[in-house]
mmCIF file with all atom_site columns, C-alpha atoms in Angstrom:
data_model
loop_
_atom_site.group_PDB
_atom_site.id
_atom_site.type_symbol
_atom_site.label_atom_id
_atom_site.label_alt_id
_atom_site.label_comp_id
_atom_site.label_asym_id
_atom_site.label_entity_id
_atom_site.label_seq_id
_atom_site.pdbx_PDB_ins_code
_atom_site.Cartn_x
_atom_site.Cartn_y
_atom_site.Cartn_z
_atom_site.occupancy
_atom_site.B_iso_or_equiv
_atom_site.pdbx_formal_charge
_atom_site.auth_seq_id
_atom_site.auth_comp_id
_atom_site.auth_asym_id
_atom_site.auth_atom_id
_atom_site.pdbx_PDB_model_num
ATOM 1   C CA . UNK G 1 1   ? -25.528 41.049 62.013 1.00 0.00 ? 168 UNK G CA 1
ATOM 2   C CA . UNK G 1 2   ? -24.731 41.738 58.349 1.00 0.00 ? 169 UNK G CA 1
ATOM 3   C CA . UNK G 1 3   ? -22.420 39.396 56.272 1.00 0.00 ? 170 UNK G CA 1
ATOM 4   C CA . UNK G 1 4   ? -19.415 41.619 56.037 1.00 0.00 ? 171 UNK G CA 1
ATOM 5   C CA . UNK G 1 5   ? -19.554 42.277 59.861 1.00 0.00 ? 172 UNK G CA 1
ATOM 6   C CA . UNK G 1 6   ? -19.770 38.531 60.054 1.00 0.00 ? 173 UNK G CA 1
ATOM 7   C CA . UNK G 1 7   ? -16.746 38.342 57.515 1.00 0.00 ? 174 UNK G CA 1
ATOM 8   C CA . UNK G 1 8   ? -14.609 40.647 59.406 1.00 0.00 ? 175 UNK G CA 1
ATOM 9   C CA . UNK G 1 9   ? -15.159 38.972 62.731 1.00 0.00 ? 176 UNK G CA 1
ATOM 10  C CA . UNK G 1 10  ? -13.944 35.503 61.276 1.00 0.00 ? 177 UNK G CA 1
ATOM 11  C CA . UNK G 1 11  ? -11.227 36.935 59.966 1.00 0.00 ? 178 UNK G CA 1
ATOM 12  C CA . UNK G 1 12  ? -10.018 38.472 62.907 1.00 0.00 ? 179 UNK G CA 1
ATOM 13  C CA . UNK G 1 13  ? -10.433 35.210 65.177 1.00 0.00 ? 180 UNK G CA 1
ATOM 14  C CA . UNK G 1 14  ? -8.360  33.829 62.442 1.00 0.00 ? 181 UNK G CA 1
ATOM 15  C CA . UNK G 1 15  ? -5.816  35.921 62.581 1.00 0.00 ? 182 UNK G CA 1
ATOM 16  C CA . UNK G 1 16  ? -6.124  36.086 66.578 1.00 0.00 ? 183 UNK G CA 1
ATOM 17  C CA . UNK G 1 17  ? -5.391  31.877 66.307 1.00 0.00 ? 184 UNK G CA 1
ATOM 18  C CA . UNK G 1 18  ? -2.538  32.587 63.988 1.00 0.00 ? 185 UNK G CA 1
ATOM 19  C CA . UNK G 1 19  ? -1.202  35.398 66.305 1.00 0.00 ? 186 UNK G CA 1
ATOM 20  C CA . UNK G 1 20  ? -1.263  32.868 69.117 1.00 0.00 ? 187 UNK G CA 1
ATOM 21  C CA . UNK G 1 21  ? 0.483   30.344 67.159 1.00 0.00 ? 188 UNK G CA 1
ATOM 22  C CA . UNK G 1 22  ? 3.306   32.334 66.452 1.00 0.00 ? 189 UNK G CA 1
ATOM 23  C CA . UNK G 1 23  ? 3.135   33.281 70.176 1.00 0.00 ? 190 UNK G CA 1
ATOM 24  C CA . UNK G 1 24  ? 3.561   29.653 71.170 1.00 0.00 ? 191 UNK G CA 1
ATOM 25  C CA . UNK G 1 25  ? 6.432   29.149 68.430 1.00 0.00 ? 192 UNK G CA 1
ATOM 26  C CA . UNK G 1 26  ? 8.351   31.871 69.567 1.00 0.00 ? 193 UNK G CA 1
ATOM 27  C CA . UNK G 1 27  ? 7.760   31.554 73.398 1.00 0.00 ? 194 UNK G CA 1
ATOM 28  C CA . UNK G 1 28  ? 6.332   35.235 73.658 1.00 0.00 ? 195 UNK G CA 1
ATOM 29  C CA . UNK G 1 29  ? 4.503   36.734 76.448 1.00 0.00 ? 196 UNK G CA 1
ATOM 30  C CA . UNK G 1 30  ? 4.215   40.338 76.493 1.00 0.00 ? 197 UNK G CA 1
ATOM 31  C CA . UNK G 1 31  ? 1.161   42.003 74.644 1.00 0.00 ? 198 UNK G CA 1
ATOM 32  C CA . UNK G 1 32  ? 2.417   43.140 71.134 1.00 0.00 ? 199 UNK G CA 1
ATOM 33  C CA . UNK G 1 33  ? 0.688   45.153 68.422 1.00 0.00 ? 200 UNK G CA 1
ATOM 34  C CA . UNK G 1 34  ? 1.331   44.911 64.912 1.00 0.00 ? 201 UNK G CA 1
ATOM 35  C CA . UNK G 1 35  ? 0.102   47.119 61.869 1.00 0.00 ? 202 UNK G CA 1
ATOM 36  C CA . UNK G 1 36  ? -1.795  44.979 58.732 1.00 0.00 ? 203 UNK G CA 1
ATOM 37  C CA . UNK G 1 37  ? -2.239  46.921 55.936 1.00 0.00 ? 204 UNK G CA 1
ATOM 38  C CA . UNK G 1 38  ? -3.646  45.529 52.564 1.00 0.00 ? 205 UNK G CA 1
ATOM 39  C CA . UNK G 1 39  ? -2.655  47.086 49.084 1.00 0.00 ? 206 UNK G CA 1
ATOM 40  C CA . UNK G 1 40  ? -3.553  47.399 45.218 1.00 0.00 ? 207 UNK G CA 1
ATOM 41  C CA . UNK G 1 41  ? -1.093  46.029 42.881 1.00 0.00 ? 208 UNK G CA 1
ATOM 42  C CA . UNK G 1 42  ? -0.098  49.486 41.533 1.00 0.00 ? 209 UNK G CA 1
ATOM 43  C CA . UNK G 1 43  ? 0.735   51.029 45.406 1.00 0.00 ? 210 UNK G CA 1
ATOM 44  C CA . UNK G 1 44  ? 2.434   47.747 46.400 1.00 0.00 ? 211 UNK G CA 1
ATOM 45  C CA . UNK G 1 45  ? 4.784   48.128 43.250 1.00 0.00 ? 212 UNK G CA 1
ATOM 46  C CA . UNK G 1 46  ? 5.359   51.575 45.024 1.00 0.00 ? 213 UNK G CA 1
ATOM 47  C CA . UNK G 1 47  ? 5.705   51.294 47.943 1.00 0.00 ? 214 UNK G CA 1
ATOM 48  C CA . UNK G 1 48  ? 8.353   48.384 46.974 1.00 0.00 ? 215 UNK G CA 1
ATOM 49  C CA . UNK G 1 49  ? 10.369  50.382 44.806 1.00 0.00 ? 216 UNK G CA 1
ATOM 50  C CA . UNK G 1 50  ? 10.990  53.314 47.444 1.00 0.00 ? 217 UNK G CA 1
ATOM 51  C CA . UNK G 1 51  ? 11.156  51.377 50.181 1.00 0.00 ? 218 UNK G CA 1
ATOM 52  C CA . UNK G 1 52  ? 13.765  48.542 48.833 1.00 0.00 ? 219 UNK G CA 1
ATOM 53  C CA . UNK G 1 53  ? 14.539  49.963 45.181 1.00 0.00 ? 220 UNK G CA 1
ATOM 54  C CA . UNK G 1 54  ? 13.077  46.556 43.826 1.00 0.00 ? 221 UNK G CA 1
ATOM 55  C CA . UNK G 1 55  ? 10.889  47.854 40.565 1.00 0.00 ? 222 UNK G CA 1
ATOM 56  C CA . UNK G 1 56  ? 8.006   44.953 41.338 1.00 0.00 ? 223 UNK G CA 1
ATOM 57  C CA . UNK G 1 57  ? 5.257   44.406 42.923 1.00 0.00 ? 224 UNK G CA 1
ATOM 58  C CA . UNK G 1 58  ? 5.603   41.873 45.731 1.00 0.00 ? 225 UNK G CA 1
ATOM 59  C CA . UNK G 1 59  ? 3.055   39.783 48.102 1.00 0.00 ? 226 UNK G CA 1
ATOM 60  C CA . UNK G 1 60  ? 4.335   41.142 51.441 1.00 0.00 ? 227 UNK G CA 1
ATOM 61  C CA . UNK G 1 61  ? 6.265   43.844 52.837 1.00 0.00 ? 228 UNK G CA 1
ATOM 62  C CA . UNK G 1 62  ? 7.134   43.863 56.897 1.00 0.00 ? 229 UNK G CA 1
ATOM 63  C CA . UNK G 1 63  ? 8.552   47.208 58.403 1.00 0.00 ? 230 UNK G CA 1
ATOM 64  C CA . UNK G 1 64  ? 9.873   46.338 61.869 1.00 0.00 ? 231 UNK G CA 1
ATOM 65  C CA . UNK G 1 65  ? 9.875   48.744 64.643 1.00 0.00 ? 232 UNK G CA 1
ATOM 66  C CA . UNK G 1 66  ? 12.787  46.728 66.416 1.00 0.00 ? 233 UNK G CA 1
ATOM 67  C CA . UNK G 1 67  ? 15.663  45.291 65.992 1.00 0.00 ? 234 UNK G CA 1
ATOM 68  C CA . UNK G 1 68  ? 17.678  42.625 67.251 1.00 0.00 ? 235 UNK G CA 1
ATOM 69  C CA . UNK G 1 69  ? 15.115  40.928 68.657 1.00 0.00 ? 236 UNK G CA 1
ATOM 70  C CA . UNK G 1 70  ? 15.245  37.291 67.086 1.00 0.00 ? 237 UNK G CA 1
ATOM 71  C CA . UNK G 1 71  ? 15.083  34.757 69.918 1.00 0.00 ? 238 UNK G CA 1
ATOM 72  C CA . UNK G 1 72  ? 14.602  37.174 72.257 1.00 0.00 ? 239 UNK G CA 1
ATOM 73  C CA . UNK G 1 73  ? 11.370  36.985 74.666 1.00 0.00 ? 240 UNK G CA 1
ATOM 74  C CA . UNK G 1 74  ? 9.670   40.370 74.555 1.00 0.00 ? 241 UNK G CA 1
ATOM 75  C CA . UNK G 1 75  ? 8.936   42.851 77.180 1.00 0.00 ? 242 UNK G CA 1
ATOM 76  C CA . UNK G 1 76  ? 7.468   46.329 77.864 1.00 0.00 ? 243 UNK G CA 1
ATOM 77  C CA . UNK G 1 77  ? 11.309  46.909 79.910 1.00 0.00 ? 244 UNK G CA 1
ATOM 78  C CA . UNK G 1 78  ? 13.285  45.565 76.865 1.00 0.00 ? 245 UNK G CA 1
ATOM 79  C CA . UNK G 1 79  ? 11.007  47.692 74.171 1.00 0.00 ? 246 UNK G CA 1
ATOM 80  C CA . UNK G 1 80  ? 9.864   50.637 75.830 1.00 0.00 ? 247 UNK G CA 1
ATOM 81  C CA . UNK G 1 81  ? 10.758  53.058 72.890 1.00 0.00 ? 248 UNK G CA 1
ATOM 82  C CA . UNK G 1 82  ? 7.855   51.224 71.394 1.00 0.00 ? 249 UNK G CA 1
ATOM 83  C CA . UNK G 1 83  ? 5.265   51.036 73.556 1.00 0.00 ? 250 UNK G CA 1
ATOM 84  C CA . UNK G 1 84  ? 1.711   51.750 72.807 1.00 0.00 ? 251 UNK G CA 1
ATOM 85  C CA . UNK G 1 85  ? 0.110   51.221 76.414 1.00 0.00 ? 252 UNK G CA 1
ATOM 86  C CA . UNK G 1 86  ? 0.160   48.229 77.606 1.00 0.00 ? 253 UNK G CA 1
ATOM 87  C CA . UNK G 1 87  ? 1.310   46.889 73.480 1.00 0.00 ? 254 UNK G CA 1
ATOM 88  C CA . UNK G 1 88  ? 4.538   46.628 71.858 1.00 0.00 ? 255 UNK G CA 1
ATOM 89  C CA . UNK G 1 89  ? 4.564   48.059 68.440 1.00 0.00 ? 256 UNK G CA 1
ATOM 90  C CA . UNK G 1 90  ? 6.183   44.957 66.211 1.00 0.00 ? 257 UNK G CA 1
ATOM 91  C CA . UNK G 1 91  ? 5.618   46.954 63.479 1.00 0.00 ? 258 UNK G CA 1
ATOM 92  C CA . UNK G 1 92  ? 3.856   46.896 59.958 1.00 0.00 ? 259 UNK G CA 1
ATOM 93  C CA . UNK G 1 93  ? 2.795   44.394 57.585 1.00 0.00 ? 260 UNK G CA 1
ATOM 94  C CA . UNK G 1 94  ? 1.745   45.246 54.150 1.00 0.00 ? 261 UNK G CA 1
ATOM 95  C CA . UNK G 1 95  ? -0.196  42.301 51.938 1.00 0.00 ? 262 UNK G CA 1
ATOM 96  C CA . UNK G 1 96  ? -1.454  43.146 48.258 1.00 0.00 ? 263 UNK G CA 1
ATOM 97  C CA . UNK G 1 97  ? -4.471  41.968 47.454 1.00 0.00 ? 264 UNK G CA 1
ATOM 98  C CA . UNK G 1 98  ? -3.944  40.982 43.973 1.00 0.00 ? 265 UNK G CA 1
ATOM 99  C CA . UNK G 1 99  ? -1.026  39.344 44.453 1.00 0.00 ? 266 UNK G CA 1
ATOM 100 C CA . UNK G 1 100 ? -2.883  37.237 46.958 1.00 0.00 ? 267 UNK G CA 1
ATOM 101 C CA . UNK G 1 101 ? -5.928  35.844 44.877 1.00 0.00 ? 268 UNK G CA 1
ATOM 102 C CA . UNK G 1 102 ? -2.968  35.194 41.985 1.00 0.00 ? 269 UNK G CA 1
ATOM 103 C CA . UNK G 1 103 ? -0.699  33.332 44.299 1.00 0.00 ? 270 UNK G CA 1
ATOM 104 C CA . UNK G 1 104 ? -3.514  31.379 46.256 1.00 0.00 ? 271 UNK G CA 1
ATOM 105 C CA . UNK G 1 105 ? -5.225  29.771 42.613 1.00 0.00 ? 272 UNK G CA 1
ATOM 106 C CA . UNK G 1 106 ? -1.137  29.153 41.782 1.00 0.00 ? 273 UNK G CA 1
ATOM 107 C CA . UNK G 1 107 ? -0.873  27.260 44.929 1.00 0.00 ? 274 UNK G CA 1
ATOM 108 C CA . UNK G 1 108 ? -4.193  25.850 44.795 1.00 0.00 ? 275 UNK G CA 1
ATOM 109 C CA . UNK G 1 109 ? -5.507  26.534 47.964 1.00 0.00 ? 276 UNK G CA 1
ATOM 110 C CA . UNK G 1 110 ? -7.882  29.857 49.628 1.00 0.00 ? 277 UNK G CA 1
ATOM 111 C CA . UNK G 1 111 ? -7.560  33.326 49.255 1.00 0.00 ? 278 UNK G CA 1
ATOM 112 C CA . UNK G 1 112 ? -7.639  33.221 53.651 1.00 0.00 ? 279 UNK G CA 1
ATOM 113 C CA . UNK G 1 113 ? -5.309  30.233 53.404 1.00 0.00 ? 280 UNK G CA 1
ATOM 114 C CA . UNK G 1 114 ? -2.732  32.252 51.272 1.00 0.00 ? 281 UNK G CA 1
ATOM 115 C CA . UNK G 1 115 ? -3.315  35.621 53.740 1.00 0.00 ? 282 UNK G CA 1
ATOM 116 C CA . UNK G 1 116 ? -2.793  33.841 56.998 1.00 0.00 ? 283 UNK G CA 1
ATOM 117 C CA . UNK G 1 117 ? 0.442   32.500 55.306 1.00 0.00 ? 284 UNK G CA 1
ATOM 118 C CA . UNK G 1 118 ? 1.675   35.581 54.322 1.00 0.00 ? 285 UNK G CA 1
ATOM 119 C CA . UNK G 1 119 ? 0.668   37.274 57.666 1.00 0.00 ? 286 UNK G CA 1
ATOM 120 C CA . UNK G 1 120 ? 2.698   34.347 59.226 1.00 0.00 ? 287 UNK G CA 1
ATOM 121 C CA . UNK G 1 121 ? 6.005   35.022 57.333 1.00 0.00 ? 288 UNK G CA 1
ATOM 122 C CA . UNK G 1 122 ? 5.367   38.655 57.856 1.00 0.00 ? 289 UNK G CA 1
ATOM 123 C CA . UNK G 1 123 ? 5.476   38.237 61.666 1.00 0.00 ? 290 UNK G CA 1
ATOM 124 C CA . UNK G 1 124 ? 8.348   36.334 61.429 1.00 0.00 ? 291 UNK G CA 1
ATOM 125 C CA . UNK G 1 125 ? 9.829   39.376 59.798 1.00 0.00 ? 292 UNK G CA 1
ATOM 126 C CA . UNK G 1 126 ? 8.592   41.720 62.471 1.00 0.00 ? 293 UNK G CA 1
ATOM 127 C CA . UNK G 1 127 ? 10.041  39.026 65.049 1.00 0.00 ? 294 UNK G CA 1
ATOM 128 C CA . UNK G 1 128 ? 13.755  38.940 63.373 1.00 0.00 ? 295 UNK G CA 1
ATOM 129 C CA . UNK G 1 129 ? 13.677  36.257 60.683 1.00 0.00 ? 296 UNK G CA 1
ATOM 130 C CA . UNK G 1 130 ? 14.772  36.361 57.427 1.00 0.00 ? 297 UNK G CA 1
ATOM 131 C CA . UNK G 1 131 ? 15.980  34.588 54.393 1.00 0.00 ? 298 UNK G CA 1
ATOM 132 C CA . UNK G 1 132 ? 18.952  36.412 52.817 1.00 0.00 ? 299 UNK G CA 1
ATOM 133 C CA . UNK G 1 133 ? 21.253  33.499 53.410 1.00 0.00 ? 300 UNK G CA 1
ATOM 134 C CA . UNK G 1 134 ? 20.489  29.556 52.917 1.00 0.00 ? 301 UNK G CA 1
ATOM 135 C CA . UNK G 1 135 ? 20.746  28.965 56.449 1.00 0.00 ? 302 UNK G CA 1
ATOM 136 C CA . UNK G 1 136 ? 18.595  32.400 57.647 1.00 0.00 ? 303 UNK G CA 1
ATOM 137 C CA . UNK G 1 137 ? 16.111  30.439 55.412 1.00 0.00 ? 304 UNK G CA 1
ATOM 138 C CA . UNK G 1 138 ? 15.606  27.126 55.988 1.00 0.00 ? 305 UNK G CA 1
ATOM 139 C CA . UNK G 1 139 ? 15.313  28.551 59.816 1.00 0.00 ? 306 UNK G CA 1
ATOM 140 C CA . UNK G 1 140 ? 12.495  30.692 58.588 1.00 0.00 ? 307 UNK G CA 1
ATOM 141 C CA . UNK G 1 141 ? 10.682  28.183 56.781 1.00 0.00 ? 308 UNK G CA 1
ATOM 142 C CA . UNK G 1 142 ? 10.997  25.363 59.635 1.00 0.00 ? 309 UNK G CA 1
ATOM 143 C CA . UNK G 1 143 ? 9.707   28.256 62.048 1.00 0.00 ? 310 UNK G CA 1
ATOM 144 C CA . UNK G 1 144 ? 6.891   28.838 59.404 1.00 0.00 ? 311 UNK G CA 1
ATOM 145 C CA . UNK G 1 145 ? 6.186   24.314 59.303 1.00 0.00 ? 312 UNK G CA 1
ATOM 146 C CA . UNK G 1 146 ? 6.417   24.373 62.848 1.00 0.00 ? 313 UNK G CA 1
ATOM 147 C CA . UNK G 1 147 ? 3.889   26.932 63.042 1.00 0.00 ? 314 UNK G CA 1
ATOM 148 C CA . UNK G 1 148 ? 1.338   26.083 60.343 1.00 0.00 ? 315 UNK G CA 1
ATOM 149 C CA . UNK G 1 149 ? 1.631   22.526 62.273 1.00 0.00 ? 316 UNK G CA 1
ATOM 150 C CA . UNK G 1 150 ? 0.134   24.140 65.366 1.00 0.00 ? 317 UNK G CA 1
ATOM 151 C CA . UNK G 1 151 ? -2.466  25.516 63.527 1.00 0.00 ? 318 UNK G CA 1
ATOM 152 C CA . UNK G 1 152 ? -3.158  22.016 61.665 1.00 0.00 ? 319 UNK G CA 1
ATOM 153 C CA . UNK G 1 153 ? -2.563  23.741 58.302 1.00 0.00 ? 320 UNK G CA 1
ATOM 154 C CA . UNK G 1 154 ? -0.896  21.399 55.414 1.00 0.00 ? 321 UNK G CA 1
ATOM 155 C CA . UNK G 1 155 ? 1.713   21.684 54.177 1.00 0.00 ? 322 UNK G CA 1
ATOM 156 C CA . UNK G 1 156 ? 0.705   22.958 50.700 1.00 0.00 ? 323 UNK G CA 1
ATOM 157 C CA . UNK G 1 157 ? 2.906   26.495 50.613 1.00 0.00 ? 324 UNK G CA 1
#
């Protein structure tokens, strides 16, 4: 097996783990499907300014498919306008790469370290949460802790 196939496969039992996390946060059942999508700096800053009229680039983007849905346990009955098969369609998250490798040497910790984290607080997104208001955010960041905890991450974001 070559090194990038290895690569790939890590990556997605890594993101499997954090997808089951989140699942265990949030008390979800149903099989859901969600769109990752990794950028260049130049088609982040893009896709950002037509998509939220913010003229920057950003780390993450999340386009929901639902809404409504915070605190709510999923199901193919309750979302089947999105339905892909037997999957839900969340929706998309979009990660850019540069901003990634700038952000994790920032933050002092791994390029996969500073992805599953964004990943994370894009599925939080897709799944309702936000942080407009104060409140909206210190709810999204202790979902976020209580999260990372499961997955025995630190505490370094």
């Amino acid at each position: 097996m070559g090194k990038l196939v290895v690569e790939c496969l890590e990556k997605r039992v890594r993101v499997r783990r954090l997808a089951k996390a989140v699942y265990k946060s949030l008390n979800q059942k149903a099989f859901i499907r969600v769109e990752l999508i990794f950028k260049d700096s130049e088609n982040m800053h893009e896709l950002n300014r037509q998509t939220r009229g913010v003229d920057s680039v950003t780390d993450v983007l999340s386009y929901p498919s639902l809404d409504g849905i915070k605190n709510e346990i999923l199901t193919p009955e309750k979302c089947f306008t999105e339905m892909e098969g037997k999957y839900i369609f969340l929706g998309s998250i979009v990660l850019c790469e540069e901003k990634i490798k700038l952000q994790a040497e920032e933050y002092g910790h791994s390029i996969e370290r500073e992805t599953e984290y964004l990943i994370l607080h894009g599925l939080l997104h897709l799944f309702g949460y936000d942080h407009m208001t104060d409140t909206d955010k210190k709810e999204m960041r202790d979902k976020e802790k209580e999260i990372l905890s499961i997955l025995h991450v630190g505490e370094e974001v």
